[in-house]
XYZ file of C-alpha atoms in Angstrom:
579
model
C 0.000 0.000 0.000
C 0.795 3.448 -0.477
C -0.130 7.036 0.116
C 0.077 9.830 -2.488
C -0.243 13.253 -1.291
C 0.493 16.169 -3.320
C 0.039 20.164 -2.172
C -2.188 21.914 -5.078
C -3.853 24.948 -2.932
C -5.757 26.310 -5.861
C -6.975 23.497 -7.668
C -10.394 22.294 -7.979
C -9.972 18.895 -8.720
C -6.463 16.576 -8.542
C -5.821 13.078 -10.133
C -3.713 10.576 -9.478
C -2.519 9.488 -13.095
C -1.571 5.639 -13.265
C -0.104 3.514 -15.972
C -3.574 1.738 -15.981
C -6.094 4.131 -14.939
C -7.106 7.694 -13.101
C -8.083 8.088 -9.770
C -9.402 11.054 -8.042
C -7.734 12.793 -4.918
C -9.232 13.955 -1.689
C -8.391 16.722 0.191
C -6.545 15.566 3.075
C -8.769 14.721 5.902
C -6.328 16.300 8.568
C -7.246 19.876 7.413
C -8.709 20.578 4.203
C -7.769 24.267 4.100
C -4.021 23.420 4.151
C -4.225 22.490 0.225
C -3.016 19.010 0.275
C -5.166 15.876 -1.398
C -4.407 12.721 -1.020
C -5.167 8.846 -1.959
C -4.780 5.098 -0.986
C -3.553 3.005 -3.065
C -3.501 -1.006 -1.782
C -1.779 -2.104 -4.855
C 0.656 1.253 -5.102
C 3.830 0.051 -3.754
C 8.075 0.789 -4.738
C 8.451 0.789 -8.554
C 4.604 1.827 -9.291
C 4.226 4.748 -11.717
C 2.096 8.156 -11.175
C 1.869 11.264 -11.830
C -0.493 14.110 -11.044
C -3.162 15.673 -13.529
C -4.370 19.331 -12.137
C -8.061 20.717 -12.744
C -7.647 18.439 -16.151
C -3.966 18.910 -17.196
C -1.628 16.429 -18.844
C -0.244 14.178 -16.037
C 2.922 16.114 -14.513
C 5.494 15.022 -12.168
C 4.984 15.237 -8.493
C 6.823 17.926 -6.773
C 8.628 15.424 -4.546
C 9.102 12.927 -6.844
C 12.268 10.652 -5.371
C 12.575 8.923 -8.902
C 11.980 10.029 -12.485
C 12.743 7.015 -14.744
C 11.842 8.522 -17.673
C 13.134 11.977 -17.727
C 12.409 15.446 -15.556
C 8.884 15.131 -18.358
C 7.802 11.722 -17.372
C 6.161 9.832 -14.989
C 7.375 9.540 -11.570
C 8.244 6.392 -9.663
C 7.373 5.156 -6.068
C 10.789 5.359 -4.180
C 10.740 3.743 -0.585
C 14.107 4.799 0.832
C 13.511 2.602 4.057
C 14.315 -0.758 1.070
C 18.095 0.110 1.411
C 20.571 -2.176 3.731
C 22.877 0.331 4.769
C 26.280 -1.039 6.153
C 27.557 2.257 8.110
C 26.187 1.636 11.530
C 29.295 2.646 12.868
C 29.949 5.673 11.211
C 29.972 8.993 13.312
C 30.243 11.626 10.905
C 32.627 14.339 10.594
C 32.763 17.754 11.384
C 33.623 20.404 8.518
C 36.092 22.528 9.633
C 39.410 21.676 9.001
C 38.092 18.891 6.785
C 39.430 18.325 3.285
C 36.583 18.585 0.490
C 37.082 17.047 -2.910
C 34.591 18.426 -5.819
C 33.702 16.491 -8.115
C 30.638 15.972 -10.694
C 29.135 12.594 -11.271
C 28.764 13.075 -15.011
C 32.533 13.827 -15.918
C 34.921 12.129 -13.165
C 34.514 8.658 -14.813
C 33.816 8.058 -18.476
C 30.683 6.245 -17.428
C 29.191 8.957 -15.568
C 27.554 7.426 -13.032
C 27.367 7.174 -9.408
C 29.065 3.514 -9.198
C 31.468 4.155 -11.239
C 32.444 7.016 -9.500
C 33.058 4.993 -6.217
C 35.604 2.505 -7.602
C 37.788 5.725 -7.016
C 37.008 6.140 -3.355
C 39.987 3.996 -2.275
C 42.065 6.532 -4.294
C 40.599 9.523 -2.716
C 40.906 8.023 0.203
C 44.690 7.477 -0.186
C 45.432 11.331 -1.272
C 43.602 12.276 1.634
C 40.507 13.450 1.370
C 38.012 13.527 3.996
C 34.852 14.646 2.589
C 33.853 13.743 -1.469
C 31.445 16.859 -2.480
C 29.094 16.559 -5.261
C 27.625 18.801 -7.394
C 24.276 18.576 -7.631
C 22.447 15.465 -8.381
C 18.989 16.512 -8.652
C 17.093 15.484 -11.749
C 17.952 17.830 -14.093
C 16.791 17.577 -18.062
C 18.564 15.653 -20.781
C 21.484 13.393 -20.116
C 24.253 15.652 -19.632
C 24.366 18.810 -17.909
C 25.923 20.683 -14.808
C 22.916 19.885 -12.635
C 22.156 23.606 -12.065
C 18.784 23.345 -14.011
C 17.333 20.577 -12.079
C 13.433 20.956 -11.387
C 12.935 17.556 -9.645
C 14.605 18.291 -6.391
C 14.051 15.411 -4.777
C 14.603 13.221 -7.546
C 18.472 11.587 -8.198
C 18.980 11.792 -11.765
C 18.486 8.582 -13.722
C 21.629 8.811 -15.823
C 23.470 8.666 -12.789
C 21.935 5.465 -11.375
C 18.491 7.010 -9.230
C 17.861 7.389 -5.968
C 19.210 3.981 -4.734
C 22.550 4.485 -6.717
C 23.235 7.412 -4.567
C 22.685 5.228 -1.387
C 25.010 2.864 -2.404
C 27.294 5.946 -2.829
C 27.207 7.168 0.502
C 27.307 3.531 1.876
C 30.626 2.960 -0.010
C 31.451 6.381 1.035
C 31.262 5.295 4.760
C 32.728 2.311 4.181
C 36.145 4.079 3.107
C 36.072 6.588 5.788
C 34.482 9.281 3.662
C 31.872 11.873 4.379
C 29.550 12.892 1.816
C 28.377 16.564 0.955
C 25.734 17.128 -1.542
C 25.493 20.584 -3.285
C 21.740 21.506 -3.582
C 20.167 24.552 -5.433
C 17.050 25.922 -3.738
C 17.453 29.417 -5.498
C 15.586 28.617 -8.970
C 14.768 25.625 -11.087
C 15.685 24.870 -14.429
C 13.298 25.957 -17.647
C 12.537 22.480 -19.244
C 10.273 20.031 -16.879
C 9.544 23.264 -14.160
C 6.079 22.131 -13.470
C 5.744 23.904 -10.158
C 3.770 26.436 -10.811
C 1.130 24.133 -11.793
C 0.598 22.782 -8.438
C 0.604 26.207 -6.162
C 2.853 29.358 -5.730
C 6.534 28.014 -5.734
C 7.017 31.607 -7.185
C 6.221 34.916 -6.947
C 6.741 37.977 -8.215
C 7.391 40.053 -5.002
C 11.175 39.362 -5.649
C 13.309 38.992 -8.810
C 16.683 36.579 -9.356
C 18.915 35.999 -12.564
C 16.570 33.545 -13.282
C 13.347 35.268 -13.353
C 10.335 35.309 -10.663
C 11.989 34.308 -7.245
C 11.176 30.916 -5.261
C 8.483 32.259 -2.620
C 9.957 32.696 0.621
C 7.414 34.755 2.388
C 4.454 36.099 0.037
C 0.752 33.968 -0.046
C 1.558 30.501 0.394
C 5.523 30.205 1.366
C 5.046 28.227 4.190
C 4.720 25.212 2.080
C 7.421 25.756 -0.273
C 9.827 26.844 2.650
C 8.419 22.753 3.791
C 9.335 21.570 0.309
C 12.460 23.090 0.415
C 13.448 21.889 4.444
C 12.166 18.939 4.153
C 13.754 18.085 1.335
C 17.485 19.210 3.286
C 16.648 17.208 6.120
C 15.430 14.182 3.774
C 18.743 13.869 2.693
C 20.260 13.467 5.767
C 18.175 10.962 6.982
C 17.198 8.894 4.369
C 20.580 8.766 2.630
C 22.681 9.585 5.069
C 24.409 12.903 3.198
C 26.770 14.243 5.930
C 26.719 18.109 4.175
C 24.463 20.394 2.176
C 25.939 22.770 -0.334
C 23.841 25.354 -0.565
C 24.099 26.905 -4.027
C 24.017 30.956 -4.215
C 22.079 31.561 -0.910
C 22.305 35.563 -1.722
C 19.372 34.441 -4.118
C 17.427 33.232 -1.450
C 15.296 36.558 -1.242
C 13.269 36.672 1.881
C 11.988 39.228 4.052
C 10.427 36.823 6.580
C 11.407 37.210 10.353
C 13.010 34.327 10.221
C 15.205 33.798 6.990
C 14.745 30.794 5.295
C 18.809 29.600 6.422
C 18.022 30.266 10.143
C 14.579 27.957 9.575
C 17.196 25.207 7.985
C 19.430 26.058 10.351
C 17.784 25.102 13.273
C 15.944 22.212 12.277
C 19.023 20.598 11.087
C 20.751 20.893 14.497
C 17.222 19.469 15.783
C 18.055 16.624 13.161
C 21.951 16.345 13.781
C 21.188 15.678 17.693
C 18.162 12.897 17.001
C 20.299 10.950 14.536
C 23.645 11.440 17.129
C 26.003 12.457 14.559
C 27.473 15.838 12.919
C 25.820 17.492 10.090
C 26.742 20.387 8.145
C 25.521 23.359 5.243
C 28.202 25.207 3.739
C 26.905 28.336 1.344
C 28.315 29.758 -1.427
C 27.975 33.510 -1.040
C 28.431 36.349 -2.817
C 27.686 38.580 -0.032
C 31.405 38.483 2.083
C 29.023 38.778 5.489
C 30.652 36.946 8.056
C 27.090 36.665 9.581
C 26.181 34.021 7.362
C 28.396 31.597 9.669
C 27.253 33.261 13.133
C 24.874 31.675 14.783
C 20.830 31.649 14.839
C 21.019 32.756 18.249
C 23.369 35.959 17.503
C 20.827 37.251 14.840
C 23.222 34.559 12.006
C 22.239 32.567 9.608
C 23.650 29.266 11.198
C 25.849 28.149 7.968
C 28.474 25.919 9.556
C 30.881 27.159 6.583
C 30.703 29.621 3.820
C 33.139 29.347 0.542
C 35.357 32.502 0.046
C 35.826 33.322 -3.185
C 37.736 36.229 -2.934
C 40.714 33.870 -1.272
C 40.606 31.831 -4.643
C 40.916 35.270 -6.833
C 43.923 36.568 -4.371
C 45.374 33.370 -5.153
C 44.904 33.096 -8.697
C 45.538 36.492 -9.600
C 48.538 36.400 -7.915
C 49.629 32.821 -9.435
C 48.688 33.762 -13.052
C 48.953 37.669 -13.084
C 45.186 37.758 -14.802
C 43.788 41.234 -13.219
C 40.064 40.915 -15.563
C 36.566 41.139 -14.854
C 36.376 40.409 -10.899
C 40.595 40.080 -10.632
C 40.979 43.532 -11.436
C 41.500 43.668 -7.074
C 43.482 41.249 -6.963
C 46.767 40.012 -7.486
C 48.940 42.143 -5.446
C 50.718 39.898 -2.592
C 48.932 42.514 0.083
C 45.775 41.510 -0.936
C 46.497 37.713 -0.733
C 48.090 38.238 2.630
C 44.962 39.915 3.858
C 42.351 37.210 2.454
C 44.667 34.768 4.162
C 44.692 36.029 7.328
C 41.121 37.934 7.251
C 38.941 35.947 4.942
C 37.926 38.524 2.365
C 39.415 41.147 0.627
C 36.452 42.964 0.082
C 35.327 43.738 3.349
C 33.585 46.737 3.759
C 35.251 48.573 1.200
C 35.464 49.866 -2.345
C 34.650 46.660 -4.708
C 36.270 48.415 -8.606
C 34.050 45.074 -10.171
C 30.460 45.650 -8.392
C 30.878 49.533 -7.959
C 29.954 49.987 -4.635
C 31.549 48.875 -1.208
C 31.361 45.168 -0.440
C 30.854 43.461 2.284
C 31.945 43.219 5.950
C 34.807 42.138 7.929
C 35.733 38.961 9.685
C 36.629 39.423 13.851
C 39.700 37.123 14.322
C 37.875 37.048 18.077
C 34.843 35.692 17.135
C 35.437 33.744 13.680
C 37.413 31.024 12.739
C 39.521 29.889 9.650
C 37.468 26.342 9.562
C 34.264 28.625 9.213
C 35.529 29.374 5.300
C 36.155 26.935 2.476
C 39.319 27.648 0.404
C 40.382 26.170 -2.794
C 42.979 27.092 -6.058
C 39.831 25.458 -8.352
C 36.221 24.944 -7.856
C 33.509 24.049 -10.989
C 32.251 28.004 -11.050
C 35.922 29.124 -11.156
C 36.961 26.397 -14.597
C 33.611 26.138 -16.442
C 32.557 29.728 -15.975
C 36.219 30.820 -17.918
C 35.143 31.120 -21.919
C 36.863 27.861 -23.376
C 36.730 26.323 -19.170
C 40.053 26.217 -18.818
C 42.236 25.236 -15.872
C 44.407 27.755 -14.343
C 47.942 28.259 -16.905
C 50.334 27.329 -14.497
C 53.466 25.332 -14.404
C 53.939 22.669 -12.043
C 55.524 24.709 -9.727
C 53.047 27.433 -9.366
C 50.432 24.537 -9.013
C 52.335 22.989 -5.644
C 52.493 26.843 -4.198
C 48.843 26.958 -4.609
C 48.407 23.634 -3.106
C 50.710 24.833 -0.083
C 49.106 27.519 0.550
C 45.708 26.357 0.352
C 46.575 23.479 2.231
C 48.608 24.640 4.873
C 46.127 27.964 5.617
C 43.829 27.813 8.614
C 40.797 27.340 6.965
C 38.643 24.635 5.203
C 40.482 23.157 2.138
C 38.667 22.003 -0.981
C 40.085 20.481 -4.371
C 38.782 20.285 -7.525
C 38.430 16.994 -9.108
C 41.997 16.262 -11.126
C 43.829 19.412 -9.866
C 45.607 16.890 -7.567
C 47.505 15.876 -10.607
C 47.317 18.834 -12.723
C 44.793 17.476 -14.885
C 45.364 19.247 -18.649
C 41.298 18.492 -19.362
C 39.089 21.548 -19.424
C 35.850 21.355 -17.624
C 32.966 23.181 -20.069
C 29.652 24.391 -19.803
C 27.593 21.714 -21.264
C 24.021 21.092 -21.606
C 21.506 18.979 -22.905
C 18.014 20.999 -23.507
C 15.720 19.095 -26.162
C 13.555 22.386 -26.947
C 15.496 23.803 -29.806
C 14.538 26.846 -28.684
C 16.130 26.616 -25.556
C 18.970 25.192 -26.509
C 19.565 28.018 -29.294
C 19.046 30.676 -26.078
C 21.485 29.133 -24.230
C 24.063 29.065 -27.022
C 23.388 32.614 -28.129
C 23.356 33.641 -24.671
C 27.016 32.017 -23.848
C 28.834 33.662 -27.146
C 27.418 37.204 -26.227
C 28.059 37.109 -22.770
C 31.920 36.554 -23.421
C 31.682 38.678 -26.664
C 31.745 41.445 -24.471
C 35.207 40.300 -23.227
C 36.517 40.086 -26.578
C 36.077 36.513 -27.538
C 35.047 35.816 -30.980
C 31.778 33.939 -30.975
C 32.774 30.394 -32.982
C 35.595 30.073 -29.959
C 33.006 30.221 -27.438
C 32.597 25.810 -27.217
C 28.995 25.101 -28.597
C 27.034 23.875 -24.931
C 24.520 21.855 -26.439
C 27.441 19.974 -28.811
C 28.441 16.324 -27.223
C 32.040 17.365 -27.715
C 31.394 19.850 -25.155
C 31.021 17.131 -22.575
C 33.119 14.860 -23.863
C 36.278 17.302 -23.520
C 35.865 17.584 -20.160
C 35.978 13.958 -18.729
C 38.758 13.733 -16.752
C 41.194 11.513 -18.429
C 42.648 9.114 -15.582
C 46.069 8.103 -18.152
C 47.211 11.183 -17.219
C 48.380 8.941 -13.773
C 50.232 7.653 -15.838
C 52.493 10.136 -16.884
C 55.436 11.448 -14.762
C 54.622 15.309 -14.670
C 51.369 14.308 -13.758
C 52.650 11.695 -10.934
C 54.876 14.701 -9.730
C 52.498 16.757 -9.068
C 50.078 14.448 -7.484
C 53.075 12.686 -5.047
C 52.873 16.734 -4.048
C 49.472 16.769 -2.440
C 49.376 13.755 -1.537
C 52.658 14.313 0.692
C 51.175 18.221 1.713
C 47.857 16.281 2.999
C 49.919 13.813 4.655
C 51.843 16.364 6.541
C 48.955 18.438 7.241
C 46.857 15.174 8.745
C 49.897 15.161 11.116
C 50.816 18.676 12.221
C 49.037 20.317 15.076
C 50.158 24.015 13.835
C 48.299 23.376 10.912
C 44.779 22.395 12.556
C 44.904 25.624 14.297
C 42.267 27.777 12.465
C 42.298 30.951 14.886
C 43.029 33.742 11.921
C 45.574 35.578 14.423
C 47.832 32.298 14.595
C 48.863 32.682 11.066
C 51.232 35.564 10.026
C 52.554 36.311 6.597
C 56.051 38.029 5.369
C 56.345 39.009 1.536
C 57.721 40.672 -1.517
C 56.006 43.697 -2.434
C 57.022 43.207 -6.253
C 55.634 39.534 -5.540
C 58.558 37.744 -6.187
C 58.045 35.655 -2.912
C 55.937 34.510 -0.113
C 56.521 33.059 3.642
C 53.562 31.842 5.387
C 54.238 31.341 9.399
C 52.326 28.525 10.782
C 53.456 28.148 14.488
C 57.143 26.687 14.014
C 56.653 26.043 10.444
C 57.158 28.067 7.503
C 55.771 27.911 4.076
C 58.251 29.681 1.774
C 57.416 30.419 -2.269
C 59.123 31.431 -4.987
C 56.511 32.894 -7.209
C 59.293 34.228 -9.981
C 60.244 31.866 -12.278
C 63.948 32.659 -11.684
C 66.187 31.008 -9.002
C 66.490 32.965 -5.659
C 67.282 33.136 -1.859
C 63.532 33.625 0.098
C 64.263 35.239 3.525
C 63.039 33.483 6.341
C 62.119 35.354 9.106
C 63.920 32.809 12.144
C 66.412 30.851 11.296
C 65.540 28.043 9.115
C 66.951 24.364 10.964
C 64.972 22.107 8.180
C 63.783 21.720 5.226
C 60.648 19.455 5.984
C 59.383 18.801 2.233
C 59.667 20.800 -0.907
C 58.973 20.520 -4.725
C 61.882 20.812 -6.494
C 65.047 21.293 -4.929
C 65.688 23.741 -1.782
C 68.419 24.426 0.397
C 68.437 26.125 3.889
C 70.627 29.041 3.409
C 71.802 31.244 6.159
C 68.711 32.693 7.075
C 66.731 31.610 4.147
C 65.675 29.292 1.338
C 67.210 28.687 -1.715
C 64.664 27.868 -4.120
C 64.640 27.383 -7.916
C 62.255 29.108 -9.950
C 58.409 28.099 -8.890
C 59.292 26.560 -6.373
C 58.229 25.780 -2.575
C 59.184 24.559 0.485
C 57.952 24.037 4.128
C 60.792 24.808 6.406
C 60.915 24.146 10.765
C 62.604 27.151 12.575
C-alpha cells in the first residue's frame, strides 16, 4: 500500500494518473484548508508509476518525486528509501572545519558517468587524503548531460546517474572508506525544461526577482509550504541517505523578508536533526555577499551556515599565481591583498569593490570567527567552467604545488577540484543537454554574447549543447600515468599527509597565522606556528628570507636548500621549512 499526497492549494480537482487508470484525490482529511489531497492506493507500492493531472492537465510530475525514470517530463516512480541495507552503523560523521573537500561531478569524473562508477575511485581519494567527497548537484535535471544547475525535480536523483538507490550505495561505499559525503543543492531557482511547479501552487512569486526570473516564494501567499518543500527536502537527505553536508548553491538568491530567513529555519531544524540521529551534520553556502554573519549563529541574529566558501581567497590566489587582473581580478593580485584574504577571509570587506561599484561586504573578527568557518580552494567548478573555453588555471607545475601549499597549509577549510591533484590538462565546459530547440539556441546565443563582451570571438566560445562539449571535459585518468602528472600528485598527496599530522596546521584561529612578503611579488613566507611555508613565485632562481632561522627543510617541490637565514629555491618553487 501506499499514500500519495500532493500540495495543489488552488486546484479544484487533482488526479492521481496511473499507468492503468485515473483516480481522483481527496483533500486531506487532517485539514482541508491546508491544500493538500491525497489517496490510498492497496496495490501502489516501490516501482509503481504516477503522476499528477491538475483541474484536467496532462499528467505532470509530483513535486517530490524521489525517482523520475523517464526523464524530468515523465512519470514519476514510487521510491521507498527505508528498502536500502545500509552497512555504516558505525559511522559517526565528521565535522567540517578543518576537513578536506574534494569536488567532483558525477557526469565527468569517470567516463561512465555514473554514481558507481564514480566509487571505484574512493579507495584513491581516500589514499590522497581526502576527507569529505562533495558533489555537485544530483537533482534530476533535463537531458542526459548537464551541470545539474537546471534541475526541477529536487528530490529526484537523476536517472543517468543510477536514481535514488545508486546514490545510497554511494554514501554507503562512502562510509565504508572513511568518507563523508556533501551534496550541493540549489534551492534558489529551477531549471526551464520540466519546471512544473507552478502548476501545483505558488513556488514563485513575483514580489522578488533573481537571474533567473520570478523568485522561489519565501514569504508572500503561500511560502510556508514551499519553505516545507524546500526543508524537508534538506533534512530528507540526511536521513534517508545519510548525506553528511548540504551545499547550498548561491544563498544571496534566497530573497526573503520573513522574520526568520529561510537559512536560520534550515538552520535550526538541522541541528534538531543532527542531535536525534547522534552524529554531525553540516551546510556550507556559497555567497556572494562576504558577510561573516552568514556563519554566526541563529542565536546571535546569524544565519547558522556551519561554513561559507570565500571566493575572494581563490581570486587573491589566482591572480597572484597567473597575473590575470580581468573582470572580478581587477582587485586582486597584489601579494597585500592575498596576505589579507589569508589572514582575514575577504578582501572585500567593507570597502570599495572596482568590479560591483559599490563597497562590499563586511569584515571577519579574528575574536569571534574562525579559519574552519571558510572553504578555500585554487579550483572549484564556477571558477573552470565559468572561464570562456573552461580552462584550468595556466600554471606550471611549480606554481600549481604553491597553490596547493598555501591552500593546504592555511587555517581554513580546504577544498580540491576533481583532477587538480595531478594537474589534470582536461578543461571542464559548460555543457548542456536541452531538447527544446529553442532553448537550446538561447542558451548558445546567450554564452557567445556574454563573453563577446570580453573580446572573444563567438565560434571560440565551445557550442554547450554539442556532445564534444562534454566529452572534452571527462577527466582523463592516463594522465596517472604520466610522470609530470605523478609529480604533481606525489605533491598533495605528501602536503595532505603532513597536514593530517601537524598540530600548527589544525589551528584555524586567523591571528595564529602571520605572513612576510615581496612587495614586487617575487616571494611569499607563510608562518604557521614553528613552520614556515616559503614560495618562490618568480620563475627565476632565488634566496627567500626566512624570518627565524631556518633548521629544516621538511618537504619541498623541487630542490631547496636552507641558506643562512633563508631558502634557496629554484624558480616556482616551494618549500615548508621548521625554525
Amino acid at each position: 500500500m501506499h499514500t500519495f499526497r500532493v500540495w495543489a492549494p488552488e486546484a479544484t480537482a487533482v488526479d492521481l494518473v496511473l499507468r492503468d487508470g485515473v483516480l481522483p484525490m481527496r483533500f486531506a482529511a487532517k485539514d482541508q484548508q491546508s491544500g493538500w489531497w491525497e489517496r490510498h492506493v492497496v496495490e501502489a507500492d516501490h516501482g509503481t508509476d504516477y503522476a499528477y493531472s491538475i483541474d484536467g492537465s496532462d499528467p505532470l510530475p509530483d513535486p517530490r518525486s524521489a525517482w523520475q525514470p523517464d526523464g524530468v517530463h515523465g512519470f514519476s516512480r514510487v521510491f521507498h528509501a527505508d528498502r536500502f541495507d545500509w552497512s555504516d552503523d558505525t559511522w559517526t560523521g565528521r565535522e567540517v572545519a578543518g576537513s578536506v573537500f574534494y569536488e567532483l561531478h558525477v557526469g565527468t569524473f569517470t567516463p561512465e558517468g555514473t554514481l558507481d562508477a564514480a566509487a571505484e575511485h574512493l579507495d584513491y581519494l581516500a589514499v590522497l587524503g581526502v576527507d569529505v567527497v562533495s558533489l555537485l548537484p544530483v537533482a534530476a535535471f533535463p537531458g542526459v548531460r548537464g551541470w545539474g544547475y537546471d534541475g526541477v525535480d529536487l528530490y529526484a536523483v537523476h536517472a543517468p546517474y543510477g536514481g535514488p538507490e545508486a546514490l545510497q550505495r554511494f554514501v554507503d561505499r562512502c562510509h565504508d572508506a572513511g568518507l563523508a559525503v556533501c551534496l550541493d543543492v540549489v534551492y534558489n531557482h529551477l531549471g526551464p525544461s520540466g519546471n512544473y511547479l507552478a502548476e501545483f501552487g505558488p513556488y514563485f512569486t513575483d514580489r522578488h526577482t533573481t537571474p533567473w526570473g520570478p523568485a522561489v516564494n519565501l514569504d508572500d501567499t503561500g511560502s510556508h509550504e514551499v519553505r516545507r518543500w524546500i526543508c524537508d527536502n534538506a533534512l530528507r537527505w540526511f536521513r534517508d541517505f545519510h548525506i553528511d553536508v548540504l551545499r547550498l548553491d548561491a544563498v544571496h538568491a534566497l530573497v526573503d523578508d520573513s522574520s526568520t530567513h529561510l537559512l536560520q529555519q534550515l538552520s535550526n531544524e538541522t541541528a534538531a536533526l543532527s542531535k536525534e540521529l547522534g552524529r554531525p551534520l553540516g551546510l556550507v553556502a556559497e555567497s556572494d555577499l562576504n558577510d561573516p554573519r552568514m556563519v554566526e549563529p541563529v542565536s546571535q541574529n546569524g544565519m547558522g551556515m556551519t561554513a561559507q566558501w570565500s571566493d575572494d581567497f581563490h581570486h587573491a590566489l589566482h591572480a597572484l599565481l597567473t597575473g590575470e587582473r580581468f573582470g572580478y581580478y581587477v582587485d586582486f593580485g597584489d601579494p597585500a591583498v592575498f596576505a589579507k584574504t589569508l589572514t582575514r577571509v575577504f578582501r572585500h570587506d567593507g570597502g570599495y569593490s572596482t568590479f560591483r561599484g559599490q563597497d562590499w561586504g563586511r569584515p571577519v573578527d579574528p575574536g569571534s570567527h574562525r579559519g574552519g568557518q571558510f572553504m578555500v580552494y585554487t579550483s572549484n567548478h564556477d571558477q573552470v567552467g565559468n572561464r570562456a573555453l573552461g580552462d584550468r588555471p595556466n600554471l606550471t607545475p611549480g606554481q600549481r604545488a604553491i597553490g596547493a601549499a598555501l591552500v593546504l597549509t592555511s587555517p581554513y577549510t580546504p577544498m580540491l577540484f576533481m583532477g587538480e591533484e595531478w594537474g589534470a590538462s582536461t578543461p571542464w565546459r559548460f555543457f548542456t543537454d536541452f531538447d527544446e530547440p529553442e532553448l537550446a539556441e538561447a542558451v548558445r546565443t546567450g554564452r557567445r554574447q556574454e563573453f563577446a563582451a570580453f573580446g572573444w570571438d563567438a565560434d571560440e566560445i565551445p557550442d554547450p549543447q554539442d556532445p564534444q562539449t562534454w566529452q572534452s571535459s571527462l577527466l582523463d585518468w592516463s594522465e596517472l600515468d604520466e610522470a609530470p602528472h605523478r609529480e604533481v600528485l606525489n605533491w598533495y598527496r605528501h602536503l595532505l599527509t603532513f597536514r593530517a599530522r601537524m598540530p600548527e596546521l589544525h589551528d584555524d584561529r586567523l591571528d595564529s597565522v602571520g605572513v612576510a612578503f615581496d612587495p614586487d611579488g617575487a616571494w611569499i613566507v607563510v608562518s604557521r606556528g614553528s613552520l614556515r611555508v616559503v614560495a618562490n613565485l618568480d620563475a627565476a632562481d632565488r634566496v627567500v628570507p626566512v624570518d627565524e632561522t631556518p633548521q629544516h627543510v621538511v618537504m619541498a617541490f623541487a630542490a631547496a636548500e636552507v641558506i643562512g637565514g633563508g631558502v634557496a629555491l629554484p624558480g616556482h618553487g616551494v618549500a615548508i621549512v621548521s625554525v
